PDB file of C-alpha atoms and ligand atoms in Angstrom:
ATOM      1  CA  UNK A   1     -36.405 -51.622  -4.803  1.00 95.00           C
ATOM      2  CA  UNK A   2     -37.999 -50.088  -1.726  1.00 95.00           C
ATOM      3  CA  UNK A   3     -37.061 -52.852   0.740  1.00 96.00           C
ATOM      4  CA  UNK A   4     -33.398 -52.610  -0.261  1.00 97.00           C
ATOM      5  CA  UNK A   5     -33.462 -48.802   0.178  1.00 97.00           C
ATOM      6  CA  UNK A   6     -34.979 -49.249   3.628  1.00 97.00           C
ATOM      7  CA  UNK A   7     -32.314 -51.752   4.667  1.00 97.00           C
ATOM      8  CA  UNK A   8     -29.525 -49.535   3.310  1.00 98.00           C
ATOM      9  CA  UNK A   9     -30.986 -46.622   5.263  1.00 96.00           C
ATOM     10  CA  UNK A  10     -31.437 -48.586   8.513  1.00 96.00           C
ATOM     11  CA  UNK A  11     -28.395 -50.876   8.507  1.00 97.00           C
ATOM     12  CA  UNK A  12     -25.853 -49.336   6.085  1.00 97.00           C
ATOM     13  CA  UNK A  13     -22.776 -47.757   7.656  1.00 97.00           C
ATOM     14  CA  UNK A  14     -20.945 -44.848   6.013  1.00 97.00           C
ATOM     15  CA  UNK A  15     -17.137 -44.889   6.033  1.00 94.00           C
ATOM     16  CA  UNK A  16     -14.586 -42.363   4.812  1.00 90.00           C
ATOM     17  CA  UNK A  17     -14.036 -42.146   1.068  1.00 89.00           C
ATOM     18  CA  UNK A  18     -17.771 -42.545   0.385  1.00 93.00           C
ATOM     19  CA  UNK A  19     -17.654 -46.249   1.184  1.00 96.00           C
ATOM     20  CA  UNK A  20     -20.896 -47.801   2.363  1.00 97.00           C
ATOM     21  CA  UNK A  21     -20.763 -50.986   4.416  1.00 97.00           C
ATOM     22  CA  UNK A  22     -23.687 -53.374   4.147  1.00 98.00           C
ATOM     23  CA  UNK A  23     -22.053 -56.299   5.939  1.00 98.00           C
ATOM     24  CA  UNK A  24     -25.140 -57.213   7.958  1.00 98.00           C
ATOM     25  CA  UNK A  25     -27.260 -58.162   4.912  1.00 98.00           C
ATOM     26  CA  UNK A  26     -25.152 -58.305   1.709  1.00 98.00           C
ATOM     27  CA  UNK A  27     -21.378 -58.444   2.126  1.00 97.00           C
ATOM     28  CA  UNK A  28     -20.713 -60.687   5.126  1.00 97.00           C
ATOM     29  CA  UNK A  29     -23.962 -61.950   6.609  1.00 98.00           C
ATOM     30  CA  UNK A  30     -26.443 -62.377   3.747  1.00 98.00           C
ATOM     31  CA  UNK A  31     -30.192 -61.866   3.916  1.00 97.00           C
ATOM     32  CA  UNK A  32     -31.128 -64.761   1.642  1.00 97.00           C
ATOM     33  CA  UNK A  33     -34.760 -63.731   1.128  1.00 97.00           C
ATOM     34  CA  UNK A  34     -33.756 -60.188   0.146  1.00 97.00           C
ATOM     35  CA  UNK A  35     -31.035 -61.572  -2.147  1.00 98.00           C
ATOM     36  CA  UNK A  36     -33.597 -63.796  -3.874  1.00 98.00           C
ATOM     37  CA  UNK A  37     -36.021 -60.867  -4.291  1.00 98.00           C
ATOM     38  CA  UNK A  38     -33.206 -58.828  -5.846  1.00 98.00           C
ATOM     39  CA  UNK A  39     -32.354 -61.696  -8.201  1.00 98.00           C
ATOM     40  CA  UNK A  40     -36.028 -61.824  -9.270  1.00 98.00           C
ATOM     41  CA  UNK A  41     -35.972 -58.100 -10.049  1.00 98.00           C
ATOM     42  CA  UNK A  42     -32.992 -58.617 -12.388  1.00 98.00           C
ATOM     43  CA  UNK A  43     -34.781 -61.557 -13.969  1.00 98.00           C
ATOM     44  CA  UNK A  44     -37.882 -59.427 -14.641  1.00 98.00           C
ATOM     45  CA  UNK A  45     -35.774 -56.600 -16.040  1.00 97.00           C
ATOM     46  CA  UNK A  46     -33.663 -58.702 -18.423  1.00 98.00           C
ATOM     47  CA  UNK A  47     -35.921 -61.685 -19.147  1.00 98.00           C
ATOM     48  CA  UNK A  48     -36.461 -60.849 -22.854  1.00 97.00           C
ATOM     49  CA  UNK A  49     -32.721 -60.678 -23.547  1.00 98.00           C
ATOM     50  CA  UNK A  50     -31.990 -64.360 -24.276  1.00 98.00           C
ATOM     51  CA  UNK A  51     -29.219 -64.437 -21.706  1.00 98.00           C
ATOM     52  CA  UNK A  52     -26.877 -67.437 -21.870  1.00 98.00           C
ATOM     53  CA  UNK A  53     -24.381 -66.674 -19.048  1.00 98.00           C
ATOM     54  CA  UNK A  54     -24.213 -64.657 -15.833  1.00 98.00           C
ATOM     55  CA  UNK A  55     -20.789 -63.165 -15.103  1.00 98.00           C
ATOM     56  CA  UNK A  56     -19.499 -61.641 -11.869  1.00 98.00           C
ATOM     57  CA  UNK A  57     -16.242 -61.059  -9.993  1.00 97.00           C
ATOM     58  CA  UNK A  58     -15.193 -62.847  -6.810  1.00 95.00           C
ATOM     59  CA  UNK A  59     -16.213 -62.607  -4.089  1.00 93.00           C
ATOM     60  CA  UNK A  60     -19.155 -60.341  -3.236  1.00 94.00           C
ATOM     61  CA  UNK A  61     -20.840 -60.732  -6.628  1.00 97.00           C
ATOM     62  CA  UNK A  62     -21.117 -64.505  -6.326  1.00 98.00           C
ATOM     63  CA  UNK A  63     -24.170 -64.664  -4.051  1.00 98.00           C
ATOM     64  CA  UNK A  64     -26.487 -62.498  -6.174  1.00 98.00           C
ATOM     65  CA  UNK A  65     -25.073 -63.891  -9.441  1.00 98.00           C
ATOM     66  CA  UNK A  66     -25.766 -67.523  -8.605  1.00 98.00           C
ATOM     67  CA  UNK A  67     -29.391 -66.766  -7.726  1.00 98.00           C
ATOM     68  CA  UNK A  68     -29.869 -64.822 -10.972  1.00 98.00           C
ATOM     69  CA  UNK A  69     -28.267 -67.682 -12.930  1.00 98.00           C
ATOM     70  CA  UNK A  70     -30.624 -70.130 -11.291  1.00 98.00           C
ATOM     71  CA  UNK A  71     -33.665 -68.062 -12.390  1.00 98.00           C
ATOM     72  CA  UNK A  72     -32.397 -67.813 -15.981  1.00 98.00           C
ATOM     73  CA  UNK A  73     -31.361 -71.488 -15.842  1.00 98.00           C
ATOM     74  CA  UNK A  74     -27.919 -70.658 -17.276  1.00 98.00           C
ATOM     75  CA  UNK A  75     -24.376 -71.078 -15.885  1.00 98.00           C
ATOM     76  CA  UNK A  76     -22.817 -68.475 -13.614  1.00 98.00           C
ATOM     77  CA  UNK A  77     -19.115 -67.649 -14.071  1.00 98.00           C
ATOM     78  CA  UNK A  78     -17.067 -65.687 -11.552  1.00 98.00           C
ATOM     79  CA  UNK A  79     -13.899 -63.987 -12.740  1.00 98.00           C
ATOM     80  CA  UNK A  80     -10.942 -64.882 -10.534  1.00 96.00           C
ATOM     81  CA  UNK A  81      -8.550 -62.337  -9.120  1.00 92.00           C
ATOM     82  CA  UNK A  82      -5.576 -64.683  -9.332  1.00 82.00           C
ATOM     83  CA  UNK A  83      -4.544 -67.298 -11.875  1.00 74.00           C
ATOM     84  CA  UNK A  84      -4.597 -70.897 -10.643  1.00 75.00           C
ATOM     85  CA  UNK A  85      -1.408 -72.770 -11.614  1.00 77.00           C
ATOM     86  CA  UNK A  86      -3.597 -75.222 -13.506  1.00 78.00           C
ATOM     87  CA  UNK A  87      -4.509 -72.534 -16.097  1.00 75.00           C
ATOM     88  CA  UNK A  88      -1.774 -71.888 -18.657  1.00 83.00           C
ATOM     89  CA  UNK A  89      -1.177 -68.436 -20.136  1.00 79.00           C
ATOM     90  CA  UNK A  90      -3.044 -68.947 -23.404  1.00 88.00           C
ATOM     91  CA  UNK A  91      -6.134 -70.435 -21.893  1.00 93.00           C
ATOM     92  CA  UNK A  92      -7.828 -67.430 -20.299  1.00 95.00           C
ATOM     93  CA  UNK A  93      -9.160 -63.949 -21.027  1.00 96.00           C
ATOM     94  CA  UNK A  94      -7.828 -61.224 -18.728  1.00 95.00           C
ATOM     95  CA  UNK A  95      -8.389 -57.572 -17.831  1.00 96.00           C
ATOM     96  CA  UNK A  96      -7.048 -55.090 -15.292  1.00 95.00           C
ATOM     97  CA  UNK A  97      -9.444 -53.838 -12.615  1.00 95.00           C
ATOM     98  CA  UNK A  98      -8.656 -51.129 -10.103  1.00 93.00           C
ATOM     99  CA  UNK A  99     -10.435 -51.805  -6.810  1.00 89.00           C
ATOM    100  CA  UNK A 100     -12.255 -48.783  -5.429  1.00 83.00           C
ATOM    101  CA  UNK A 101     -12.327 -49.992  -1.834  1.00 86.00           C
ATOM    102  CA  UNK A 102      -8.872 -51.618  -1.645  1.00 86.00           C
ATOM    103  CA  UNK A 103      -6.994 -49.173  -3.912  1.00 89.00           C
ATOM    104  CA  UNK A 104      -5.119 -51.975  -5.671  1.00 92.00           C
ATOM    105  CA  UNK A 105      -5.195 -53.202  -9.269  1.00 94.00           C
ATOM    106  CA  UNK A 106      -6.070 -56.854  -9.878  1.00 92.00           C
ATOM    107  CA  UNK A 107      -5.758 -58.851 -13.062  1.00 94.00           C
ATOM    108  CA  UNK A 108      -9.061 -60.681 -13.387  1.00 96.00           C
ATOM    109  CA  UNK A 109      -9.317 -63.828 -15.480  1.00 96.00           C
ATOM    110  CA  UNK A 110     -11.888 -66.197 -16.956  1.00 97.00           C
ATOM    111  CA  UNK A 111     -11.028 -69.455 -18.674  1.00 96.00           C
ATOM    112  CA  UNK A 112     -11.619 -69.442 -22.449  1.00 97.00           C
ATOM    113  CA  UNK A 113     -13.656 -72.614 -21.914  1.00 97.00           C
ATOM    114  CA  UNK A 114     -16.537 -70.657 -20.403  1.00 98.00           C
ATOM    115  CA  UNK A 115     -17.160 -67.659 -22.704  1.00 98.00           C
ATOM    116  CA  UNK A 116     -17.642 -67.732 -26.458  1.00 98.00           C
ATOM    117  CA  UNK A 117     -18.960 -65.657 -29.360  1.00 98.00           C
ATOM    118  CA  UNK A 118     -22.428 -67.214 -28.978  1.00 98.00           C
ATOM    119  CA  UNK A 119     -22.812 -65.887 -25.433  1.00 98.00           C
ATOM    120  CA  UNK A 120     -25.188 -63.130 -24.371  1.00 98.00           C
ATOM    121  CA  UNK A 121     -23.900 -62.155 -20.962  1.00 98.00           C
ATOM    122  CA  UNK A 122     -25.512 -60.396 -18.016  1.00 98.00           C
ATOM    123  CA  UNK A 123     -22.946 -58.954 -15.585  1.00 98.00           C
ATOM    124  CA  UNK A 124     -23.938 -58.841 -11.900  1.00 98.00           C
ATOM    125  CA  UNK A 125     -22.153 -57.020  -9.078  1.00 98.00           C
ATOM    126  CA  UNK A 126     -22.928 -55.765  -5.585  1.00 98.00           C
ATOM    127  CA  UNK A 127     -21.787 -52.118  -5.950  1.00 98.00           C
ATOM    128  CA  UNK A 128     -21.236 -49.645  -8.767  1.00 98.00           C
ATOM    129  CA  UNK A 129     -18.820 -46.803  -7.964  1.00 97.00           C
ATOM    130  CA  UNK A 130     -16.537 -45.794 -10.860  1.00 96.00           C
ATOM    131  CA  UNK A 131     -17.441 -48.701 -13.117  1.00 97.00           C
ATOM    132  CA  UNK A 132     -14.021 -50.376 -13.170  1.00 97.00           C
ATOM    133  CA  UNK A 133     -15.193 -53.839 -12.113  1.00 97.00           C
ATOM    134  CA  UNK A 134     -18.056 -54.002 -14.628  1.00 98.00           C
ATOM    135  CA  UNK A 135     -15.917 -52.564 -17.417  1.00 98.00           C
ATOM    136  CA  UNK A 136     -13.182 -55.141 -16.724  1.00 98.00           C
ATOM    137  CA  UNK A 137     -15.764 -57.934 -16.813  1.00 98.00           C
ATOM    138  CA  UNK A 138     -17.161 -56.588 -20.095  1.00 98.00           C
ATOM    139  CA  UNK A 139     -13.633 -56.628 -21.570  1.00 98.00           C
ATOM    140  CA  UNK A 140     -13.441 -60.375 -20.838  1.00 98.00           C
ATOM    141  CA  UNK A 141     -16.701 -60.872 -22.760  1.00 98.00           C
ATOM    142  CA  UNK A 142     -15.450 -58.683 -25.643  1.00 98.00           C
ATOM    143  CA  UNK A 143     -12.283 -60.790 -25.890  1.00 98.00           C
ATOM    144  CA  UNK A 144     -14.480 -63.863 -26.354  1.00 98.00           C
ATOM    145  CA  UNK A 145     -16.509 -61.949 -29.038  1.00 98.00           C
ATOM    146  CA  UNK A 146     -19.626 -62.526 -26.958  1.00 98.00           C
ATOM    147  CA  UNK A 147     -22.152 -59.759 -26.211  1.00 98.00           C
ATOM    148  CA  UNK A 148     -22.715 -57.923 -22.944  1.00 98.00           C
ATOM    149  CA  UNK A 149     -26.479 -57.506 -22.603  1.00 98.00           C
ATOM    150  CA  UNK A 150     -26.302 -55.328 -19.503  1.00 98.00           C
ATOM    151  CA  UNK A 151     -25.181 -54.963 -15.907  1.00 98.00           C
ATOM    152  CA  UNK A 152     -27.358 -55.664 -12.863  1.00 98.00           C
ATOM    153  CA  UNK A 153     -26.167 -53.802  -9.770  1.00 98.00           C
ATOM    154  CA  UNK A 154     -27.500 -54.094  -6.223  1.00 98.00           C
ATOM    155  CA  UNK A 155     -26.326 -50.682  -4.989  1.00 98.00           C
ATOM    156  CA  UNK A 156     -25.197 -47.845  -7.246  1.00 98.00           C
ATOM    157  CA  UNK A 157     -23.503 -44.769  -5.843  1.00 98.00           C
ATOM    158  CA  UNK A 158     -24.937 -42.390  -8.423  1.00 97.00           C
ATOM    159  CA  UNK A 159     -22.787 -39.478  -7.264  1.00 97.00           C
ATOM    160  CA  UNK A 160     -19.760 -41.341  -8.652  1.00 97.00           C
ATOM    161  CA  UNK A 161     -19.214 -41.656 -12.380  1.00 96.00           C
ATOM    162  CA  UNK A 162     -19.645 -45.423 -12.927  1.00 97.00           C
ATOM    163  CA  UNK A 163     -23.032 -45.325 -14.634  1.00 98.00           C
ATOM    164  CA  UNK A 164     -21.977 -42.654 -17.129  1.00 97.00           C
ATOM    165  CA  UNK A 165     -18.717 -44.482 -17.812  1.00 97.00           C
ATOM    166  CA  UNK A 166     -20.548 -47.752 -18.506  1.00 98.00           C
ATOM    167  CA  UNK A 167     -23.297 -46.142 -20.596  1.00 97.00           C
ATOM    168  CA  UNK A 168     -20.636 -44.306 -22.630  1.00 97.00           C
ATOM    169  CA  UNK A 169     -19.187 -47.766 -23.286  1.00 95.00           C
ATOM    170  CA  UNK A 170     -22.575 -49.064 -24.475  1.00 97.00           C
ATOM    171  CA  UNK A 171     -23.494 -51.018 -21.334  1.00 98.00           C
ATOM    172  CA  UNK A 172     -27.084 -50.828 -20.105  1.00 97.00           C
ATOM    173  CA  UNK A 173     -27.254 -50.565 -16.300  1.00 98.00           C
ATOM    174  CA  UNK A 174     -30.063 -51.749 -14.005  1.00 98.00           C
ATOM    175  CA  UNK A 175     -29.493 -50.726 -10.377  1.00 98.00           C
ATOM    176  CA  UNK A 176     -31.938 -51.754  -7.651  1.00 98.00           C
ATOM    177  CA  UNK A 177     -30.875 -48.958  -5.299  1.00 97.00           C
ATOM    178  CA  UNK A 178     -29.363 -45.653  -6.452  1.00 98.00           C
ATOM    179  CA  UNK A 179     -27.707 -43.526  -3.780  1.00 98.00           C
ATOM    180  CA  UNK A 180     -27.540 -39.842  -4.706  1.00 97.00           C
ATOM    181  CA  UNK A 181     -25.623 -38.707  -1.624  1.00 96.00           C
ATOM    182  CA  UNK A 182     -23.819 -40.013   1.464  1.00 96.00           C
ATOM    183  CA  UNK A 183     -23.034 -36.562   2.795  1.00 94.00           C
ATOM    184  CA  UNK A 184     -23.409 -35.534   6.453  1.00 90.00           C
ATOM    185  CA  UNK A 185     -24.018 -39.123   7.588  1.00 89.00           C
ATOM    186  CA  UNK A 186     -27.261 -39.081   5.634  1.00 93.00           C
ATOM    187  CA  UNK A 187     -28.212 -41.465   2.808  1.00 96.00           C
ATOM    188  CA  UNK A 188     -30.306 -40.062  -0.045  1.00 96.00           C
ATOM    189  CA  UNK A 189     -31.695 -41.929  -3.032  1.00 97.00           C
ATOM    190  CA  UNK A 190     -32.516 -41.492  -6.710  1.00 96.00           C
ATOM    191  CA  UNK A 191     -35.311 -43.563  -8.195  1.00 95.00           C
ATOM    192  CA  UNK A 192     -34.092 -47.112  -8.924  1.00 96.00           C
ATOM    193  CA  UNK A 193     -34.155 -48.615 -12.442  1.00 95.00           C
ATOM    194  CA  UNK A 194     -36.548 -51.442 -11.553  1.00 93.00           C
ATOM    195  CA  UNK A 195     -39.098 -48.826 -10.447  1.00 91.00           C
ATOM    196  CA  UNK A 196     -39.171 -46.749 -13.629  1.00 87.00           C
ATOM    197  CA  UNK A 197     -40.278 -49.337 -16.141  1.00 69.00           C
TER     198      UNK A 197
HETATM  199  P1  LIG B 201     -16.151 -49.775  -9.224  1.00 97.06           P
HETATM  200  O1  LIG B 201     -15.369 -50.855  -9.913  1.00 97.06           O
HETATM  201  O2  LIG B 201     -17.491 -49.516  -9.845  1.00 97.06           O
HETATM  202  O3  LIG B 201     -15.362 -48.530  -9.026  1.00 97.06           O
HETATM  203  O4  LIG B 201     -16.433 -50.304  -7.766  1.00 97.06           O
HETATM  204  C1  LIG B 201     -17.253 -51.415  -7.591  1.00 97.06           C
HETATM  205  C2  LIG B 201     -16.550 -52.506  -6.842  1.00 97.06           C
HETATM  206  O5  LIG B 201     -15.902 -51.976  -5.687  1.00 97.06           O
HETATM  207  C3  LIG B 201     -17.565 -53.513  -6.364  1.00 97.06           C
HETATM  208  O6  LIG B 201     -17.182 -54.787  -6.856  1.00 97.06           O
HETATM  209  C4  LIG B 201     -17.520 -53.462  -4.846  1.00 97.06           C
HETATM  210  O7  LIG B 201     -17.063 -54.696  -4.341  1.00 97.06           O
HETATM  211  C5  LIG B 201     -16.532 -52.383  -4.497  1.00 97.06           C
HETATM  212  N1  LIG B 201     -17.187 -51.170  -3.925  1.00 97.06           N
HETATM  213  C6  LIG B 201     -17.211 -49.925  -4.470  1.00 97.06           C
HETATM  214  N2  LIG B 201     -17.797 -49.055  -3.653  1.00 97.06           N
HETATM  215  C7  LIG B 201     -18.178 -49.762  -2.569  1.00 97.06           C
HETATM  216  C8  LIG B 201     -18.843 -49.401  -1.347  1.00 97.06           C
HETATM  217  O8  LIG B 201     -19.211 -48.248  -1.084  1.00 97.06           O
HETATM  218  N3  LIG B 201     -19.074 -50.408  -0.459  1.00 97.06           N
HETATM  219  C9  LIG B 201     -18.692 -51.695  -0.703  1.00 97.06           C
HETATM  220  N4  LIG B 201     -18.984 -52.607   0.231  1.00 97.06           N
HETATM  221  N5  LIG B 201     -18.046 -52.071  -1.842  1.00 97.06           N
HETATM  222  C10 LIG B 201     -17.803 -51.107  -2.747  1.00 97.06           C
END
């Protein structure tokens, strides 16, 4: 998506460890019009897939995921990073996810009430780095015996191994912006998935 690339180029900030900050339009302040356009791109890409649920992880995935869910007219579920005391141990699916930016491992959970074997699930997240978040979310769906139809990603860092890791695990990835390099304070791009079809 050309507009997203432009905004990443103009307003993205590069930090050590190949972390890109996009706080001015995605991760803190949100450009609502851009977010809606991105949601529409995911809708166009996955519209034939008979999706029944959108799944993301709190908190940055929630904004894009809810817009995508609204377009598909299906519920959006966000996996929680801590278990509320109201959920007992047998009532949720769980997976371990190592956070790329925080360097900690979280147990993510979704209540068994909200995923089932009839579900065809589209996973949405803001960034793809090593694929841990999406893989953890897909494990929750697998535990419910539902099917992961694919993963919609706003910004993929293609120089990291997330896409290969997910594709090796049978997950189709659609990224709206694919960064090939963040070296020397310069952002370079690969062609995005929504532009090749
Ligand atoms: P992965 O699980 O693919 O290794 O990393 C993806 C997760 O880590 C995303 O949910 C995202 O929140 C966070 N993340 C990874 N890389 C970046 C980055 O460069 N910038 C930001 N803002 N978040 C990132």
